[in-house]
PDB file of C-alpha atoms in Angstrom:
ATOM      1  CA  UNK S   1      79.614 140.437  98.379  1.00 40.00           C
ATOM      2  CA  UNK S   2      78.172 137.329  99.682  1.00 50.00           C
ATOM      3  CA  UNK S   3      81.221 136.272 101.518  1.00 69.00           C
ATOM      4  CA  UNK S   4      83.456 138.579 103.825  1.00 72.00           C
ATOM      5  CA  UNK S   5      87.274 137.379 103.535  1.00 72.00           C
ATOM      6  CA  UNK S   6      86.774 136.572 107.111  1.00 68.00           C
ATOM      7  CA  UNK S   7      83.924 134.399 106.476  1.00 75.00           C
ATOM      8  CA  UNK S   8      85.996 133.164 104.166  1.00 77.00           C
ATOM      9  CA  UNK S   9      89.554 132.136 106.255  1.00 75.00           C
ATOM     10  CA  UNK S  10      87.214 130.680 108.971  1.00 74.00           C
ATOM     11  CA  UNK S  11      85.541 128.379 106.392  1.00 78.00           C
ATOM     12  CA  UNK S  12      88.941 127.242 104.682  1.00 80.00           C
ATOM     13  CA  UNK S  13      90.149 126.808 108.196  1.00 76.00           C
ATOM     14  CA  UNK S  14      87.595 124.430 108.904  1.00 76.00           C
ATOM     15  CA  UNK S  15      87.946 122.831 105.987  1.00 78.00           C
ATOM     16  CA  UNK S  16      91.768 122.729 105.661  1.00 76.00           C
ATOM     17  CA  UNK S  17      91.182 120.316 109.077  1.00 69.00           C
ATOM     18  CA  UNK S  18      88.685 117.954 107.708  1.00 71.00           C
ATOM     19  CA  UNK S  19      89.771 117.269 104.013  1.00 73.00           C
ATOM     20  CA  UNK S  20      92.782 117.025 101.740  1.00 78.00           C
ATOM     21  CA  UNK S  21      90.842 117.672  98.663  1.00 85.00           C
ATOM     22  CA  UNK S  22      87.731 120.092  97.547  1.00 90.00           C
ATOM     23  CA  UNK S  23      84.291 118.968  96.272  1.00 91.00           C
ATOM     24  CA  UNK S  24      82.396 121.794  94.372  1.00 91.00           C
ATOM     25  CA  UNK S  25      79.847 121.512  98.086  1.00 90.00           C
ATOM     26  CA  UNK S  26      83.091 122.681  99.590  1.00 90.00           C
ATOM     27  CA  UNK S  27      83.307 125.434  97.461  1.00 91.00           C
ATOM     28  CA  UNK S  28      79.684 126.336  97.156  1.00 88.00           C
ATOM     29  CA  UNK S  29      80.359 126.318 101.504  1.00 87.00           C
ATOM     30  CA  UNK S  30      83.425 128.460 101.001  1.00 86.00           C
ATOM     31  CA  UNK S  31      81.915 130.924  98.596  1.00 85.00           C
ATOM     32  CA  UNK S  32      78.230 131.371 100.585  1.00 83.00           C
ATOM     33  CA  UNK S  33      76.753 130.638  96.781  1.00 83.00           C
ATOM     34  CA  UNK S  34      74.629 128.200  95.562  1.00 83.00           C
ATOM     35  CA  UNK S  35      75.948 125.012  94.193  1.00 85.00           C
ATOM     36  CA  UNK S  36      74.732 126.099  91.004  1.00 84.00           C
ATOM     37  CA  UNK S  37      76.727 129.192  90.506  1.00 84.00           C
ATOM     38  CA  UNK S  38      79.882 126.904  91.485  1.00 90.00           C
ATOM     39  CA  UNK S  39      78.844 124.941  88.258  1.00 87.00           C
ATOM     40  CA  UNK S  40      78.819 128.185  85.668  1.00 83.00           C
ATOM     41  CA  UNK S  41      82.497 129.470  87.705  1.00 85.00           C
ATOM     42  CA  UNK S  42      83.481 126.200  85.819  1.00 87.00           C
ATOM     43  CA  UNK S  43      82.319 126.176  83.101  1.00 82.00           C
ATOM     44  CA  UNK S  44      84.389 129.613  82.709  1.00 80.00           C
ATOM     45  CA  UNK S  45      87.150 128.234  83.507  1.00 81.00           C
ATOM     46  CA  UNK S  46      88.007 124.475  82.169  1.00 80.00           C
ATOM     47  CA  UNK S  47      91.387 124.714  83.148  1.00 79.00           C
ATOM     48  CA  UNK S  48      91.229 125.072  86.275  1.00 84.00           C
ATOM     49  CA  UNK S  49      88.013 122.412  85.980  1.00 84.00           C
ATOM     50  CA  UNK S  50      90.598 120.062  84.459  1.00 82.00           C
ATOM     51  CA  UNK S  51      92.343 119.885  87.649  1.00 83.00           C
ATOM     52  CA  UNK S  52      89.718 117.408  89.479  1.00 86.00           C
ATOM     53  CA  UNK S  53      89.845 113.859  89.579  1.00 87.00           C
ATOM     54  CA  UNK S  54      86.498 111.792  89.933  1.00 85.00           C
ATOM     55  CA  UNK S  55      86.213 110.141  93.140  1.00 83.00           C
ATOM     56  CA  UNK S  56      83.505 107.809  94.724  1.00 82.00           C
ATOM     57  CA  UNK S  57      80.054 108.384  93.192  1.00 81.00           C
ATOM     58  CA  UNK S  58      81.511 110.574  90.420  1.00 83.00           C
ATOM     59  CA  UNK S  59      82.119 112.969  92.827  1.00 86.00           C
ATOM     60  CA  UNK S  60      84.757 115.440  91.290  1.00 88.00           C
ATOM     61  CA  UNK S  61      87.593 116.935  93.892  1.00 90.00           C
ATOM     62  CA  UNK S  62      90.071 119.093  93.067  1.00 89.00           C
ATOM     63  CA  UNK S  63      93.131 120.048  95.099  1.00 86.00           C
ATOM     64  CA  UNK S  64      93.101 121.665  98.239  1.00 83.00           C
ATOM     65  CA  UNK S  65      95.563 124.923  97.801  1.00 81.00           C
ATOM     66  CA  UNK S  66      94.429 125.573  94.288  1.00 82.00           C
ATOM     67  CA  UNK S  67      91.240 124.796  95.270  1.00 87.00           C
ATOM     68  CA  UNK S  68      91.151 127.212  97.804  1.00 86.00           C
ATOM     69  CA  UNK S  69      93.116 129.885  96.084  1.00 85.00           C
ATOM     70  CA  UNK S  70      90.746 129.365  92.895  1.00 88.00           C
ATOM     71  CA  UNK S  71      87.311 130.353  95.124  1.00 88.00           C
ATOM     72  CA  UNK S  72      89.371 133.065  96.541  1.00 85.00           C
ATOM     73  CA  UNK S  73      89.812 134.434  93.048  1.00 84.00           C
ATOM     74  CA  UNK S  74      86.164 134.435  91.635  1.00 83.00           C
ATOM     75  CA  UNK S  75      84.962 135.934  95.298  1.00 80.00           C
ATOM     76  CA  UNK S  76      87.690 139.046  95.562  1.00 74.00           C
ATOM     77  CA  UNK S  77      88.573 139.350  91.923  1.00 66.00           C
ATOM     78  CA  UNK S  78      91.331 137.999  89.565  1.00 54.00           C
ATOM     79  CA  UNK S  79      93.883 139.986  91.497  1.00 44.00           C
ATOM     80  CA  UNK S  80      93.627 138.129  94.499  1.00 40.00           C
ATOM     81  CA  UNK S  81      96.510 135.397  94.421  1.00 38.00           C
ATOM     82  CA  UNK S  82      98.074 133.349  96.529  1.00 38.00           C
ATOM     83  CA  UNK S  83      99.778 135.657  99.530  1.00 38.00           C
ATOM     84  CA  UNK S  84     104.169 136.131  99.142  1.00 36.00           C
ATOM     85  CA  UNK S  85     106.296 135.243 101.293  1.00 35.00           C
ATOM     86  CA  UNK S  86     108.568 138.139 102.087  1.00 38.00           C
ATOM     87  CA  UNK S  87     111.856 137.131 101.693  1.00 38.00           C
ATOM     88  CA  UNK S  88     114.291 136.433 104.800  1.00 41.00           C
ATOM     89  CA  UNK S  89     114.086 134.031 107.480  1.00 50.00           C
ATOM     90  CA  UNK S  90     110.479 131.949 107.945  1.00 55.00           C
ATOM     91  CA  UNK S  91     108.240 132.401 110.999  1.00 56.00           C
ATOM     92  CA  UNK S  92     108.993 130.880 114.592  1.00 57.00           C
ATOM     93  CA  UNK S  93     106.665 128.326 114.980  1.00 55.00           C
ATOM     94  CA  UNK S  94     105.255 130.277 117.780  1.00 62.00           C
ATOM     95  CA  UNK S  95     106.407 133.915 118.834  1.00 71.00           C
ATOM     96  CA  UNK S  96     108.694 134.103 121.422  1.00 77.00           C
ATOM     97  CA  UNK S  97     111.708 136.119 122.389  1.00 83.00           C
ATOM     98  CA  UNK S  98     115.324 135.518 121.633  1.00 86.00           C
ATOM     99  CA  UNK S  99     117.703 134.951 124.247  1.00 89.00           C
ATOM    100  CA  UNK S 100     120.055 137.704 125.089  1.00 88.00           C
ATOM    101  CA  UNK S 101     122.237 139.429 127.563  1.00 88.00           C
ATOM    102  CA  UNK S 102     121.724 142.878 128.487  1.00 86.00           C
ATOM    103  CA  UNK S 103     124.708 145.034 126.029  1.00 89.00           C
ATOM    104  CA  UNK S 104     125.050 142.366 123.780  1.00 92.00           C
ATOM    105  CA  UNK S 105     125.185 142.605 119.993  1.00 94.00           C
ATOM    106  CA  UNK S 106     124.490 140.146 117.681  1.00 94.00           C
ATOM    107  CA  UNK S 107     125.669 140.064 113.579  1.00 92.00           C
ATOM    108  CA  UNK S 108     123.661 138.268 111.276  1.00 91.00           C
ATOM    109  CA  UNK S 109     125.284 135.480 111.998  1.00 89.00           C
ATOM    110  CA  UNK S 110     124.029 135.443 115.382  1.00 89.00           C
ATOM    111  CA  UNK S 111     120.727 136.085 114.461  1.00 90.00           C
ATOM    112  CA  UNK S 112     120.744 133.410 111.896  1.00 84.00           C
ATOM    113  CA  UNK S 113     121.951 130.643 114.462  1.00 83.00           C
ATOM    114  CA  UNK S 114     119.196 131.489 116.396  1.00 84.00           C
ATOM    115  CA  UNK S 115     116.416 131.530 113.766  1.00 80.00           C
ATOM    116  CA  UNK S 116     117.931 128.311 112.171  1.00 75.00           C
ATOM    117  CA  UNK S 117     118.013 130.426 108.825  1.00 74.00           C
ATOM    118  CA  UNK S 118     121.255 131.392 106.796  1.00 77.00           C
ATOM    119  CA  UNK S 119     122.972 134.924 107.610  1.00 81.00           C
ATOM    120  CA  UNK S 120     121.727 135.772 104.074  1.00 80.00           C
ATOM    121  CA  UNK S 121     118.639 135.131 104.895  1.00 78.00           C
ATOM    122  CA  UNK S 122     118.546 137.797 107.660  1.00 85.00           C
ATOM    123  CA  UNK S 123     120.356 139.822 105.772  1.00 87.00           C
ATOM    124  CA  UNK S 124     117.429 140.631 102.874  1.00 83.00           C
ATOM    125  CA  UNK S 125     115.083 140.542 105.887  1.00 83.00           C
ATOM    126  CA  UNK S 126     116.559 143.516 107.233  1.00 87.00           C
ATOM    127  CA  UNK S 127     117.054 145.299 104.017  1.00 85.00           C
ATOM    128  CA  UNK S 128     113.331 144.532 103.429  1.00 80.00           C
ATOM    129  CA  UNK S 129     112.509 146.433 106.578  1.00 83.00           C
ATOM    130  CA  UNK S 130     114.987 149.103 106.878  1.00 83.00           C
ATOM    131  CA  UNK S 131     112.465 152.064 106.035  1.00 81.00           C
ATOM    132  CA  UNK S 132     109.611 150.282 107.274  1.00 80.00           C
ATOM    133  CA  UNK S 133     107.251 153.360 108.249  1.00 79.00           C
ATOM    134  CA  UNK S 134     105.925 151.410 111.812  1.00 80.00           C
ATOM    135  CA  UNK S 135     109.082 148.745 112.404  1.00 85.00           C
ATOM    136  CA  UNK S 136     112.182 149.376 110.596  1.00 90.00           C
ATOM    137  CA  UNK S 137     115.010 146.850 111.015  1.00 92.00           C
ATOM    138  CA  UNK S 138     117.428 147.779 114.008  1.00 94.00           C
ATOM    139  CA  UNK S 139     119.975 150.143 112.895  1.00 93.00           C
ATOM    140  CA  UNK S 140     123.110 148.359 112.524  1.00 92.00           C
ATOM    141  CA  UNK S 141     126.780 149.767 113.176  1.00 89.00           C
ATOM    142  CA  UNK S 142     127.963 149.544 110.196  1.00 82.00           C
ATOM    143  CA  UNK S 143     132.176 149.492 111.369  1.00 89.00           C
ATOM    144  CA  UNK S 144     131.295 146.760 113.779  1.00 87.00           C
ATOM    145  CA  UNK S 145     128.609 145.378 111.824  1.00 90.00           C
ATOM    146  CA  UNK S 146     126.395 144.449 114.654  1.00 94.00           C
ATOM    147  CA  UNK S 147     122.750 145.249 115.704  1.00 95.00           C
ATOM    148  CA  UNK S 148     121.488 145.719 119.467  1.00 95.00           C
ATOM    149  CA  UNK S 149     120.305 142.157 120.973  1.00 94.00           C
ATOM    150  CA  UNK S 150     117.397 143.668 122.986  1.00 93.00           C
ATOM    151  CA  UNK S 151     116.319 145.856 119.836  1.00 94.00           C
ATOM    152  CA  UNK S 152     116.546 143.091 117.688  1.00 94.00           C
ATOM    153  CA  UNK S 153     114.906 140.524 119.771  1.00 92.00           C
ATOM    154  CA  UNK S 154     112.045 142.734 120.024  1.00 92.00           C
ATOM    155  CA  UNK S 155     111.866 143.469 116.080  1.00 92.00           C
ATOM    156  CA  UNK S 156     111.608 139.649 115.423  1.00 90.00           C
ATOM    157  CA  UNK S 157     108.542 138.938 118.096  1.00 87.00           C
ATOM    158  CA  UNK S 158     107.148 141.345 116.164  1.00 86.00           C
ATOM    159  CA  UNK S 159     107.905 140.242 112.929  1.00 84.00           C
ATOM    160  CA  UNK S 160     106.518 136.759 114.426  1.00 78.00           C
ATOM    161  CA  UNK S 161     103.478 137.709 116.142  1.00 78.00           C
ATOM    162  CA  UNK S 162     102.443 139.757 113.188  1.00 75.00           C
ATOM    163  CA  UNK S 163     102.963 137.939 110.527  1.00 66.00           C
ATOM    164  CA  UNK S 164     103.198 140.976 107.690  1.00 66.00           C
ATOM    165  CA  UNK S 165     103.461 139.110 104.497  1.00 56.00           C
ATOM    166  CA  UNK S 166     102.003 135.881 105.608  1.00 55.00           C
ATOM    167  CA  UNK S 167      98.770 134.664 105.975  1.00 51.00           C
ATOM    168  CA  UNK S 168      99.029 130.706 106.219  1.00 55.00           C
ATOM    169  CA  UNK S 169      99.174 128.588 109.336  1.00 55.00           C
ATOM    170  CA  UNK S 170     102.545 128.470 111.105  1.00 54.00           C
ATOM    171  CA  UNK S 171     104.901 125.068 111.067  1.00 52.00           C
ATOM    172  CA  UNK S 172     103.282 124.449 114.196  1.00 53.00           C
ATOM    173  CA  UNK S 173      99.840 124.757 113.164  1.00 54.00           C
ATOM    174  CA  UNK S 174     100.605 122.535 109.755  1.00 52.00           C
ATOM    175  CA  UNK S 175     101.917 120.119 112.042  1.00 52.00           C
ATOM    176  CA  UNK S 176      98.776 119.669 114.249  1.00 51.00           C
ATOM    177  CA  UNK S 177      96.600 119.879 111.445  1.00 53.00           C
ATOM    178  CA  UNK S 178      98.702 117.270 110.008  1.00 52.00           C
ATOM    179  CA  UNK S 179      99.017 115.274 113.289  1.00 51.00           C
ATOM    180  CA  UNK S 180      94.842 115.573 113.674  1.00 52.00           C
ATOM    181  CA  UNK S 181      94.581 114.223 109.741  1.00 56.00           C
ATOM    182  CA  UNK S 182      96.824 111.085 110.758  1.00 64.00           C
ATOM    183  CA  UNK S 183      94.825 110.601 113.741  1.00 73.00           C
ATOM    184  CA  UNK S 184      91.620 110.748 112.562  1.00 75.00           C
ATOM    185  CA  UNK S 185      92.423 108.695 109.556  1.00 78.00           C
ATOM    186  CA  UNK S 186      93.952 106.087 112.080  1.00 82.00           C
ATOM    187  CA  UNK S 187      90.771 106.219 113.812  1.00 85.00           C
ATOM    188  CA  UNK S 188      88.643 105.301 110.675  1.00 86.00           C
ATOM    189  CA  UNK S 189      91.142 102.488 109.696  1.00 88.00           C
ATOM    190  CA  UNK S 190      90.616 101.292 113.097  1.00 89.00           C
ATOM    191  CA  UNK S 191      86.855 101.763 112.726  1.00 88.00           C
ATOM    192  CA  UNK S 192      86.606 100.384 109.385  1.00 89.00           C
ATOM    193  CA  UNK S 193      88.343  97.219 110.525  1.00 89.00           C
ATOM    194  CA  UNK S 194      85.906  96.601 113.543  1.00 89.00           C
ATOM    195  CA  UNK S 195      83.170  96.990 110.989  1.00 87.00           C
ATOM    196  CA  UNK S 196      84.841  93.999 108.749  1.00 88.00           C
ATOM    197  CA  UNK S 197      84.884  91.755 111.288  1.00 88.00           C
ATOM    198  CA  UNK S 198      81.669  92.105 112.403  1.00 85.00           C
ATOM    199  CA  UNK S 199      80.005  91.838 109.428  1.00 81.00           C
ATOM    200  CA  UNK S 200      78.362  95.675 109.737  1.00 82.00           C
ATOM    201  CA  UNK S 201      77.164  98.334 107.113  1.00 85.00           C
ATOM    202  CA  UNK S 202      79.359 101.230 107.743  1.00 86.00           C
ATOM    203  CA  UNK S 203      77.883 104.254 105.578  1.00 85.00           C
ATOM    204  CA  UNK S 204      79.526 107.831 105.283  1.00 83.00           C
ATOM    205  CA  UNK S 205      76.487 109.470 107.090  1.00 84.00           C
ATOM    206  CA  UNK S 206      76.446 106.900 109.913  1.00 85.00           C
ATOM    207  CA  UNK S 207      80.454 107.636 110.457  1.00 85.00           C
ATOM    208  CA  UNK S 208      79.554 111.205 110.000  1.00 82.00           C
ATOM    209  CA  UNK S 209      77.512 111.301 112.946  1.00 82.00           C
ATOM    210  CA  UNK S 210      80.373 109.092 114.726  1.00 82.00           C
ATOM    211  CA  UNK S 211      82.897 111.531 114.174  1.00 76.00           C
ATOM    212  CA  UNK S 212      81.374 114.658 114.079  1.00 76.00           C
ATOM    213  CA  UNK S 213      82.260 115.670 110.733  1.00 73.00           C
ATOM    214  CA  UNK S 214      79.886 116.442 107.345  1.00 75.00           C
ATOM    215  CA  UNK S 215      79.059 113.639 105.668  1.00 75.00           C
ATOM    216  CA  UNK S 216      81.248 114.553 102.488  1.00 75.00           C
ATOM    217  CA  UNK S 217      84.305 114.776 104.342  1.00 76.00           C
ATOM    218  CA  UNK S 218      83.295 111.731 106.057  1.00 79.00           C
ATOM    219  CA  UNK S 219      83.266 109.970 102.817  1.00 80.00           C
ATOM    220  CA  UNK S 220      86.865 111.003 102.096  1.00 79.00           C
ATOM    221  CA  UNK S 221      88.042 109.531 105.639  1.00 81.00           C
ATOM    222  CA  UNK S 222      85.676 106.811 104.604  1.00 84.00           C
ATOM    223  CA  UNK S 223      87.171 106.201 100.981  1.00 83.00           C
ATOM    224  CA  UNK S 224      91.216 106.789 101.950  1.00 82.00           C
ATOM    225  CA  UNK S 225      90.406 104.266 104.671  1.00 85.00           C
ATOM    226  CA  UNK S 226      88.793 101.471 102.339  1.00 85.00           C
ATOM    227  CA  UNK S 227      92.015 102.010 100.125  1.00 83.00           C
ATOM    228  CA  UNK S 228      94.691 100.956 102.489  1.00 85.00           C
ATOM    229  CA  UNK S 229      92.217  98.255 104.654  1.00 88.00           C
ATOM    230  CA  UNK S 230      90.175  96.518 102.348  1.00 87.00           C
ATOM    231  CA  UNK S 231      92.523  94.880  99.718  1.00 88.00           C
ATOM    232  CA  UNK S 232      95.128  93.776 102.799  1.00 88.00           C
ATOM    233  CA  UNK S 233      91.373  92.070 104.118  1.00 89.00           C
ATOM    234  CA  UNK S 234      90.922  90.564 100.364  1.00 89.00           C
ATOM    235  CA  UNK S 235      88.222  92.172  99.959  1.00 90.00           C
ATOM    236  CA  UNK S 236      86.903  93.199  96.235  1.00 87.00           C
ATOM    237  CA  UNK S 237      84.165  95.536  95.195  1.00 84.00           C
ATOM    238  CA  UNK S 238      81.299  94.604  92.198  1.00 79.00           C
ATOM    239  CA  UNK S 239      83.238  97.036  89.753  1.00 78.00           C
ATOM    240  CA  UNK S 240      86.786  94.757  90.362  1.00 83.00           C
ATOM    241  CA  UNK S 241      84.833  91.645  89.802  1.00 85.00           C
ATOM    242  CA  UNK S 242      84.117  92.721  86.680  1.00 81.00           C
ATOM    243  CA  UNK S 243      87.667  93.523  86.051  1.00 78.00           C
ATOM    244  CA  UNK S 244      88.472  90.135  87.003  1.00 79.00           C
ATOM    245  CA  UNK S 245      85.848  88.005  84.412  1.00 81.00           C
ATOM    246  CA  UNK S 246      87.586  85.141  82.206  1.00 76.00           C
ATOM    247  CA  UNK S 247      89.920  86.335  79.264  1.00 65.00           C
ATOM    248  CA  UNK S 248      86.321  84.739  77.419  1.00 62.00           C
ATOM    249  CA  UNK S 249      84.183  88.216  78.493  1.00 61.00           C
ATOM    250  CA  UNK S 250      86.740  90.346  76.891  1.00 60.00           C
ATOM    251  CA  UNK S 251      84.714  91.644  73.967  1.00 74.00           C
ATOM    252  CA  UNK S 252      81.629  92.161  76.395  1.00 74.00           C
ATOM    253  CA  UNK S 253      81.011  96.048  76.793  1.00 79.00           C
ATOM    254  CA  UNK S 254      81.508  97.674  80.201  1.00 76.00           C
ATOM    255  CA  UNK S 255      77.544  97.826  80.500  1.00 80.00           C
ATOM    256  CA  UNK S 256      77.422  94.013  79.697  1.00 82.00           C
ATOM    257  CA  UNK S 257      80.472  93.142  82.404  1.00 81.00           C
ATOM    258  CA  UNK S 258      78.354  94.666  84.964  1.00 82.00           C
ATOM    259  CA  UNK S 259      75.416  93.354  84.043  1.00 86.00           C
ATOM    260  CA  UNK S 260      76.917  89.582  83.717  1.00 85.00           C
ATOM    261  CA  UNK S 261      78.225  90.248  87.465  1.00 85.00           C
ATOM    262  CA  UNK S 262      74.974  90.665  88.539  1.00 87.00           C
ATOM    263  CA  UNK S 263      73.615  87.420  87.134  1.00 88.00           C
ATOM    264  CA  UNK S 264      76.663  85.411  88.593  1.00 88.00           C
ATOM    265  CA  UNK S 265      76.001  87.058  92.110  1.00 88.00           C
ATOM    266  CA  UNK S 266      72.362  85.935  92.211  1.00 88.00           C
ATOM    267  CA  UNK S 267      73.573  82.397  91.968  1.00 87.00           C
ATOM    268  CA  UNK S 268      72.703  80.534  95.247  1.00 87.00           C
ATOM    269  CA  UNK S 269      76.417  79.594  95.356  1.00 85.00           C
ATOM    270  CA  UNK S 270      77.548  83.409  94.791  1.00 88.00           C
ATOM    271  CA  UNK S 271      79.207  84.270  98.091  1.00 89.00           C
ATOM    272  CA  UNK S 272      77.282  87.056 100.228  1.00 88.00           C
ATOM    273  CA  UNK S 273      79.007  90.808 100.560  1.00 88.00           C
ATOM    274  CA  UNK S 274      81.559  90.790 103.895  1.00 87.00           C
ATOM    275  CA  UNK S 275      80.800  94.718 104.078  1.00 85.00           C
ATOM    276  CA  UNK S 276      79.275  97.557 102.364  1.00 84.00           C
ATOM    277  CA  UNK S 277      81.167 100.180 102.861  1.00 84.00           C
ATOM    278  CA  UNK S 278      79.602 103.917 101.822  1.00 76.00           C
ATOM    279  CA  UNK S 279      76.555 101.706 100.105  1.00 76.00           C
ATOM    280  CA  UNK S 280      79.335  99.976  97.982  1.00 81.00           C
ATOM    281  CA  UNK S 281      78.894  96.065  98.804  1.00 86.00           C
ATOM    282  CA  UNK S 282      82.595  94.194  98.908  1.00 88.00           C
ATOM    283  CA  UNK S 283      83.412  90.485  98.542  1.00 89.00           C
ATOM    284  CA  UNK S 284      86.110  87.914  99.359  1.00 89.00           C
ATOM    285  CA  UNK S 285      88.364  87.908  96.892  1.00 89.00           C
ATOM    286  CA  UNK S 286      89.397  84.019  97.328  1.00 90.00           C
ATOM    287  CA  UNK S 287      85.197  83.220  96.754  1.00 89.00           C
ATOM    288  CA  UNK S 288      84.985  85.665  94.257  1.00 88.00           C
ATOM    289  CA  UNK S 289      87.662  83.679  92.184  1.00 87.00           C
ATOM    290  CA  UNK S 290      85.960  80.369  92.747  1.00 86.00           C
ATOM    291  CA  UNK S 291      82.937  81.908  91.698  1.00 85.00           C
ATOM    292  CA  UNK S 292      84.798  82.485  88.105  1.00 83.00           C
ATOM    293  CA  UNK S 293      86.341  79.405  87.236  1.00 81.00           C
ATOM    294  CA  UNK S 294      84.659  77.867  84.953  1.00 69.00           C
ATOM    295  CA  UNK S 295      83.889  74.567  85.938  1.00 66.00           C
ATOM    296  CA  UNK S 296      85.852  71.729  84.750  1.00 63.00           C
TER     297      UNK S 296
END
């Protein structure tokens, strides 16, 4: 096999902190295979290939969980599918003890106040576990219906430090991989701005080396970024200029829009590009428009 599941969960870890959606480079990384072989996995399957959208470039990138589950799949076989959660109450975000008094005992209901989970919740929990070979569910009295605190405390740092059934990040670890992707994308906004008003080239391999980052995932930061920033700056690429030609260009082809942009921009009264952003040159929208009116 070319790629050990560990491999594997270390790569999609990486990944899972860097991007929000898959290129097939990301799965060619993921897989240890050559881009190539990423190509004929799609080709045998088009409905999972149906699932990308085309980005920047042409650039096709499909969805991060069923991208991710998908590679898993053609590296360990068709059985291998998405993990299940056992049923009963979620994982602590991190493992830790639950409070008790030495003696006490605790019904579900006590134990679901202090998971935040519904008593019927711990109640198919411990029916899950109550032959468990290695950790069965505390025994519970069944005329008072309670378990032993201490016993049960100790069942549930296992069940949290363990993780049997789960194989995802915790809450906690979603939320700082989430908090990193809103900082880092805050950080590019901020950087893409600065570039704007100085008038500077700012290219996906240049921000690459900025941030640290590959320079396909720096592209995504890169493209997410010029979504929100550049049409609040009025700012308009060479494809939305073309969009934008009098209702007279409307039986030109798409080849002939483009190609009737480029002969208005080499006017000597054609504005010049604020930015290029990723190679992509953008333009003032208000000069862009002047630029189209016919004159009077």
């Amino acid at each position: 096999m070319t790629t050990t599941r560990e491999q594997f969960e270390q790569r999609l870890a990486q990944l899972r902190r860097e991007a929000q959606e898959l290129t097939r480079k990301d799965f060619a990384h993921l897989a240890g295979v050559a881009e190539k072989t990423i190509r004929n996995w799609l080709d045998t399957d088009p409905q999972f290939a149906d699932t990308a959208r085309t980005g920047a470039r042409g650039v096709q990138l499909f969805p991060f969980g069923e991208g991710a589950l998908w590679v898993r799949k053609q590296l360990f076989g068709p059985d291998e599918r998405a993990p299940e959660v056992r049923r009963g109450p979620r994982l602590a975000a991190e493992p830790h003890r639950m409070p008790y008094t030495p003696g006490e005992r605790w019904r579900w209901v006590d134990m679901a106040r202090l998971r935040g989970v519904t008593p019927t919740a711990v109640r198919l929990l411990a029916a899950d576990y109550r032959d468990h070979p290695e950790r069965p569910f505390p025994p519970r009295d069944e005329f008072e219906r309670t378990c032993d605190a201490g016993e049960v405390s100790a069942w549930f740092l296992w069940y949290d430090t363990t993780r049997p059934g789960y194989t995802g990040p915790r809450p906690a670890e979603i939320a700082a991989e989430s908090g990193t992707k809103n900082t880092r994308r805050k950080e590019v906004i901020t950087r893409l701005n600065t570039a704007i008003d100085s008038g500077e080239t700012l290219t996906s391999r240049g921000l690459a080396e900025e941030l640290g980052v590959s320079a396909d995932v720096a592209a995504r930061y890169l493209r997410q970024a010029a979504e929100e920033v550049l049409p609040k700056r009025g700012l308009i690429s060479r494809s939305q200029i073309a969009e934008r030609l009098p209702t007279t260009s409307a039986t030109l082809t798409p080849e002939q829009r483009r190609e009737k942009v480029k002969t208005l921009l080499k006017r000597k009264s054609a504005p010049a590009p604020v930015i290029t952003v990723a190679d992509a040159p953008y333009y003032n929208e208000t000069a862009i428009a002047e630029l189209l009116t016919p004159p009077p």
